[in-house]
PDB file of C-alpha atoms and ligand atoms in Angstrom:
ATOM      1  CA  UNK W   1     182.228 -45.016 139.983  1.00  0.00           C
ATOM      2  CA  UNK W   2     183.090 -42.353 137.382  1.00  0.00           C
ATOM      3  CA  UNK W   3     186.057 -43.866 135.576  1.00  0.00           C
ATOM      4  CA  UNK W   4     187.165 -40.695 133.816  1.00  0.00           C
ATOM      5  CA  UNK W   5     186.861 -38.734 137.052  1.00  0.00           C
ATOM      6  CA  UNK W   6     189.048 -41.258 138.800  1.00  0.00           C
ATOM      7  CA  UNK W   7     191.529 -41.542 135.930  1.00  0.00           C
ATOM      8  CA  UNK W   8     192.555 -37.865 136.149  1.00  0.00           C
ATOM      9  CA  UNK W   9     193.850 -38.373 139.697  1.00  0.00           C
ATOM     10  CA  UNK W  10     197.625 -38.347 139.438  1.00  0.00           C
ATOM     11  CA  UNK W  11     198.456 -39.795 142.839  1.00  0.00           C
ATOM     12  CA  UNK W  12     198.059 -43.068 144.756  1.00  0.00           C
ATOM     13  CA  UNK W  13     194.260 -43.258 145.065  1.00  0.00           C
ATOM     14  CA  UNK W  14     194.227 -45.892 147.834  1.00  0.00           C
ATOM     15  CA  UNK W  15     196.560 -43.777 149.948  1.00  0.00           C
ATOM     16  CA  UNK W  16     194.395 -40.730 149.295  1.00  0.00           C
ATOM     17  CA  UNK W  17     191.252 -42.638 150.331  1.00  0.00           C
ATOM     18  CA  UNK W  18     192.968 -43.605 153.617  1.00  0.00           C
ATOM     19  CA  UNK W  19     193.879 -39.979 154.272  1.00  0.00           C
ATOM     20  CA  UNK W  20     190.278 -38.946 153.591  1.00  0.00           C
ATOM     21  CA  UNK W  21     188.892 -41.677 155.859  1.00  0.00           C
ATOM     22  CA  UNK W  22     191.122 -40.429 158.656  1.00  0.00           C
ATOM     23  CA  UNK W  23     189.654 -36.953 158.158  1.00  0.00           C
ATOM     24  CA  UNK W  24     186.131 -38.404 158.002  1.00  0.00           C
ATOM     25  CA  UNK W  25     186.663 -40.097 161.372  1.00  0.00           C
ATOM     26  CA  UNK W  26     187.988 -36.838 162.835  1.00  0.00           C
ATOM     27  CA  UNK W  27     184.918 -34.974 161.595  1.00  0.00           C
ATOM     28  CA  UNK W  28     182.470 -37.388 163.227  1.00  0.00           C
ATOM     29  CA  UNK W  29     184.373 -37.205 166.500  1.00  0.00           C
ATOM     30  CA  UNK W  30     184.511 -33.400 166.260  1.00  0.00           C
ATOM     31  CA  UNK W  31     180.782 -33.352 165.526  1.00  0.00           C
ATOM     32  CA  UNK W  32     180.006 -35.321 168.674  1.00  0.00           C
ATOM     33  CA  UNK W  33     182.473 -33.375 170.812  1.00  0.00           C
ATOM     34  CA  UNK W  34     180.710 -30.125 169.843  1.00  0.00           C
ATOM     35  CA  UNK W  35     177.226 -31.601 170.079  1.00  0.00           C
ATOM     36  CA  UNK W  36     177.679 -33.094 173.556  1.00  0.00           C
ATOM     37  CA  UNK W  37     179.698 -30.048 174.685  1.00  0.00           C
ATOM     38  CA  UNK W  38     176.726 -27.811 173.832  1.00  0.00           C
ATOM     39  CA  UNK W  39     174.513 -30.014 176.015  1.00  0.00           C
ATOM     40  CA  UNK W  40     176.696 -30.081 179.124  1.00  0.00           C
ATOM     41  CA  UNK W  41     178.551 -26.739 179.137  1.00  0.00           C
ATOM     42  CA  UNK W  42     178.237 -24.603 182.288  1.00  0.00           C
ATOM     43  CA  UNK W  43     179.382 -21.146 183.319  1.00  0.00           C
ATOM     44  CA  UNK W  44     179.392 -17.510 182.176  1.00  0.00           C
ATOM     45  CA  UNK W  45     178.409 -16.663 178.567  1.00  0.00           C
ATOM     46  CA  UNK W  46     176.892 -20.125 178.301  1.00  0.00           C
ATOM     47  CA  UNK W  47     174.217 -19.111 175.774  1.00  0.00           C
ATOM     48  CA  UNK W  48     176.674 -17.585 173.293  1.00  0.00           C
ATOM     49  CA  UNK W  49     178.963 -20.603 173.647  1.00  0.00           C
ATOM     50  CA  UNK W  50     176.103 -23.080 173.131  1.00  0.00           C
ATOM     51  CA  UNK W  51     175.045 -21.333 169.897  1.00  0.00           C
ATOM     52  CA  UNK W  52     178.579 -21.459 168.524  1.00  0.00           C
ATOM     53  CA  UNK W  53     179.146 -25.094 169.558  1.00  0.00           C
ATOM     54  CA  UNK W  54     175.885 -26.158 167.913  1.00  0.00           C
ATOM     55  CA  UNK W  55     176.702 -24.284 164.720  1.00  0.00           C
ATOM     56  CA  UNK W  56     180.159 -25.851 164.588  1.00  0.00           C
ATOM     57  CA  UNK W  57     178.658 -29.315 165.153  1.00  0.00           C
ATOM     58  CA  UNK W  58     176.469 -28.784 162.066  1.00  0.00           C
ATOM     59  CA  UNK W  59     179.458 -27.611 160.055  1.00  0.00           C
ATOM     60  CA  UNK W  60     181.621 -30.597 161.082  1.00  0.00           C
ATOM     61  CA  UNK W  61     178.818 -32.868 159.911  1.00  0.00           C
ATOM     62  CA  UNK W  62     178.795 -31.087 156.548  1.00  0.00           C
ATOM     63  CA  UNK W  63     182.559 -31.731 156.315  1.00  0.00           C
ATOM     64  CA  UNK W  64     181.899 -35.438 156.931  1.00  0.00           C
ATOM     65  CA  UNK W  65     179.369 -35.298 154.089  1.00  0.00           C
ATOM     66  CA  UNK W  66     181.886 -33.732 151.673  1.00  0.00           C
ATOM     67  CA  UNK W  67     184.579 -36.271 152.583  1.00  0.00           C
ATOM     68  CA  UNK W  68     182.328 -39.347 152.328  1.00  0.00           C
ATOM     69  CA  UNK W  69     181.046 -38.169 148.947  1.00  0.00           C
ATOM     70  CA  UNK W  70     184.582 -37.698 147.646  1.00  0.00           C
ATOM     71  CA  UNK W  71     185.718 -41.101 148.980  1.00  0.00           C
ATOM     72  CA  UNK W  72     182.855 -42.759 147.076  1.00  0.00           C
ATOM     73  CA  UNK W  73     183.693 -40.800 143.897  1.00  0.00           C
ATOM     74  CA  UNK W  74     187.243 -42.130 144.174  1.00  0.00           C
ATOM     75  CA  UNK W  75     185.923 -45.694 144.332  1.00  0.00           C
ATOM     76  CA  UNK W  76     186.568 -46.086 148.052  1.00  0.00           C
ATOM     77  CA  UNK W  77     184.404 -47.047 151.010  1.00  0.00           C
ATOM     78  CA  UNK W  78     183.844 -44.472 153.747  1.00  0.00           C
ATOM     79  CA  UNK W  79     184.467 -45.838 157.280  1.00  0.00           C
ATOM     80  CA  UNK W  80     181.478 -48.032 158.007  1.00  0.00           C
ATOM     81  CA  UNK W  81     181.663 -48.371 161.763  1.00  0.00           C
ATOM     82  CA  UNK W  82     182.095 -45.901 164.656  1.00  0.00           C
ATOM     83  CA  UNK W  83     184.649 -48.335 166.132  1.00  0.00           C
ATOM     84  CA  UNK W  84     186.928 -47.357 163.270  1.00  0.00           C
ATOM     85  CA  UNK W  85     186.785 -43.657 164.140  1.00  0.00           C
ATOM     86  CA  UNK W  86     188.897 -44.005 167.270  1.00  0.00           C
ATOM     87  CA  UNK W  87     191.280 -46.408 165.558  1.00  0.00           C
ATOM     88  CA  UNK W  88     192.182 -44.179 162.619  1.00  0.00           C
ATOM     89  CA  UNK W  89     191.528 -40.673 163.966  1.00  0.00           C
ATOM     90  CA  UNK W  90     194.363 -38.168 163.737  1.00  0.00           C
ATOM     91  CA  UNK W  91     192.994 -35.519 166.097  1.00  0.00           C
ATOM     92  CA  UNK W  92     191.333 -37.851 168.582  1.00  0.00           C
ATOM     93  CA  UNK W  93     188.452 -37.161 170.919  1.00  0.00           C
ATOM     94  CA  UNK W  94     188.478 -35.016 174.040  1.00  0.00           C
ATOM     95  CA  UNK W  95     185.515 -35.840 176.284  1.00  0.00           C
ATOM     96  CA  UNK W  96     184.145 -32.726 178.022  1.00  0.00           C
ATOM     97  CA  UNK W  97     184.580 -34.244 181.490  1.00  0.00           C
ATOM     98  CA  UNK W  98     185.140 -30.767 182.948  1.00  0.00           C
ATOM     99  CA  UNK W  99     182.060 -28.848 181.840  1.00  0.00           C
ATOM    100  CA  UNK W 100     183.243 -25.329 182.604  1.00  0.00           C
ATOM    101  CA  UNK W 101     183.015 -23.039 179.521  1.00  0.00           C
ATOM    102  CA  UNK W 102     186.690 -22.182 179.427  1.00  0.00           C
ATOM    103  CA  UNK W 103     187.722 -25.835 179.545  1.00  0.00           C
ATOM    104  CA  UNK W 104     185.346 -26.804 176.747  1.00  0.00           C
ATOM    105  CA  UNK W 105     186.497 -23.861 174.606  1.00  0.00           C
ATOM    106  CA  UNK W 106     190.137 -24.882 175.145  1.00  0.00           C
ATOM    107  CA  UNK W 107     189.445 -28.485 174.148  1.00  0.00           C
ATOM    108  CA  UNK W 108     187.705 -27.437 170.960  1.00  0.00           C
ATOM    109  CA  UNK W 109     190.356 -24.854 170.075  1.00  0.00           C
ATOM    110  CA  UNK W 110     192.928 -27.631 170.378  1.00  0.00           C
ATOM    111  CA  UNK W 111     190.815 -29.802 168.078  1.00  0.00           C
ATOM    112  CA  UNK W 112     190.523 -27.044 165.490  1.00  0.00           C
ATOM    113  CA  UNK W 113     194.272 -26.437 165.552  1.00  0.00           C
ATOM    114  CA  UNK W 114     194.849 -30.127 164.917  1.00  0.00           C
ATOM    115  CA  UNK W 115     192.335 -30.070 162.038  1.00  0.00           C
ATOM    116  CA  UNK W 116     193.974 -26.986 160.510  1.00  0.00           C
ATOM    117  CA  UNK W 117     197.319 -28.736 160.658  1.00  0.00           C
ATOM    118  CA  UNK W 118     195.982 -31.936 159.093  1.00  0.00           C
ATOM    119  CA  UNK W 119     194.071 -30.247 156.273  1.00  0.00           C
ATOM    120  CA  UNK W 120     196.947 -27.936 155.536  1.00  0.00           C
ATOM    121  CA  UNK W 121     199.148 -31.014 155.036  1.00  0.00           C
ATOM    122  CA  UNK W 122     196.464 -32.613 152.877  1.00  0.00           C
ATOM    123  CA  UNK W 123     196.433 -29.529 150.645  1.00  0.00           C
ATOM    124  CA  UNK W 124     200.154 -29.967 150.037  1.00  0.00           C
ATOM    125  CA  UNK W 125     199.628 -33.643 149.219  1.00  0.00           C
ATOM    126  CA  UNK W 126     196.769 -33.071 146.739  1.00  0.00           C
ATOM    127  CA  UNK W 127     197.746 -29.759 145.098  1.00  0.00           C
ATOM    128  CA  UNK W 128     199.413 -31.394 142.088  1.00  0.00           C
ATOM    129  CA  UNK W 129     197.771 -34.802 142.018  1.00  0.00           C
ATOM    130  CA  UNK W 130     194.078 -34.211 142.653  1.00  0.00           C
ATOM    131  CA  UNK W 131     192.693 -30.698 142.187  1.00  0.00           C
ATOM    132  CA  UNK W 132     189.117 -31.855 142.893  1.00  0.00           C
ATOM    133  CA  UNK W 133     190.016 -33.147 146.359  1.00  0.00           C
ATOM    134  CA  UNK W 134     192.262 -30.112 146.843  1.00  0.00           C
ATOM    135  CA  UNK W 135     189.283 -27.841 146.273  1.00  0.00           C
ATOM    136  CA  UNK W 136     187.112 -29.747 148.769  1.00  0.00           C
ATOM    137  CA  UNK W 137     189.852 -29.681 151.407  1.00  0.00           C
ATOM    138  CA  UNK W 138     190.371 -25.951 150.846  1.00  0.00           C
ATOM    139  CA  UNK W 139     186.666 -25.357 151.539  1.00  0.00           C
ATOM    140  CA  UNK W 140     186.845 -27.400 154.743  1.00  0.00           C
ATOM    141  CA  UNK W 141     190.119 -25.805 155.874  1.00  0.00           C
ATOM    142  CA  UNK W 142     188.682 -22.290 155.456  1.00  0.00           C
ATOM    143  CA  UNK W 143     185.873 -23.239 157.807  1.00  0.00           C
ATOM    144  CA  UNK W 144     188.225 -24.777 160.396  1.00  0.00           C
ATOM    145  CA  UNK W 145     190.199 -21.519 160.412  1.00  0.00           C
ATOM    146  CA  UNK W 146     186.925 -19.697 161.053  1.00  0.00           C
ATOM    147  CA  UNK W 147     186.085 -22.143 163.865  1.00  0.00           C
ATOM    148  CA  UNK W 148     189.377 -21.557 165.642  1.00  0.00           C
ATOM    149  CA  UNK W 149     188.862 -17.801 165.329  1.00  0.00           C
ATOM    150  CA  UNK W 150     185.270 -17.896 166.640  1.00  0.00           C
ATOM    151  CA  UNK W 151     186.187 -19.982 169.683  1.00  0.00           C
ATOM    152  CA  UNK W 152     189.244 -17.841 170.445  1.00  0.00           C
ATOM    153  CA  UNK W 153     187.102 -14.675 170.261  1.00  0.00           C
ATOM    154  CA  UNK W 154     184.629 -16.189 172.727  1.00  0.00           C
ATOM    155  CA  UNK W 155     187.486 -17.058 175.052  1.00  0.00           C
ATOM    156  CA  UNK W 156     188.822 -13.519 174.836  1.00  0.00           C
ATOM    157  CA  UNK W 157     185.414 -12.096 175.749  1.00  0.00           C
ATOM    158  CA  UNK W 158     185.187 -14.510 178.633  1.00  0.00           C
ATOM    159  CA  UNK W 159     188.649 -13.498 179.889  1.00  0.00           C
ATOM    160  CA  UNK W 160     187.786  -9.794 179.612  1.00  0.00           C
ATOM    161  CA  UNK W 161     184.574 -10.271 181.541  1.00  0.00           C
ATOM    162  CA  UNK W 162     186.241 -12.233 184.326  1.00  0.00           C
ATOM    163  CA  UNK W 163     189.091  -9.709 184.562  1.00  0.00           C
ATOM    164  CA  UNK W 164     186.648  -6.804 184.980  1.00  0.00           C
ATOM    165  CA  UNK W 165     185.034  -8.532 187.914  1.00  0.00           C
ATOM    166  CA  UNK W 166     188.289  -8.765 189.810  1.00  0.00           C
TER     167      UNK W 166
HETATM  168 FE1  LIG S 201     185.556 -30.033 160.252  1.00  0.00          FE
HETATM  169 FE1  LIG S 202     185.957 -27.255 162.894  1.00  0.00          FE
HETATM  170 MG1  LIG S 203     181.446 -20.250 163.966  1.00  0.00          MG
END
């Protein structure tokens, strides 16, 4: 553990590590929700949706990587067991039981909105006390905003296409 790096953090480090572990659990659940969604999705514009879901899965995994690395830098232990994910998650997990494109897009949009809300709060909490974590969270948040936008644009295209057919 880098002692100097940890010593410049001007907030409760254990609390911060808990907040980051919550986010880490969310990211793994989001990763799987996208990954399995891309496998099972059915309906119009399926190919475009699959590409986006797979890309987002990869990006959620990279968020997990950033968070775990920061937790270790802070002297913490990243969640060690998948059982923990569902216990401490903030945004939860929405199984794609209904595999229709629109339903899967809606579920993931909801997940992104929850993530945006959580990371936005985390920015407020770290702005003064831990600029290094703040910077990492800002990077992640920017990508979640992009995710919400991408999924919403796909949904719009889907709606337009279905409307034209009527
Ligand atoms: Fe993410
Ligand atoms: Fe995302
Ligand atoms: Mg995207």
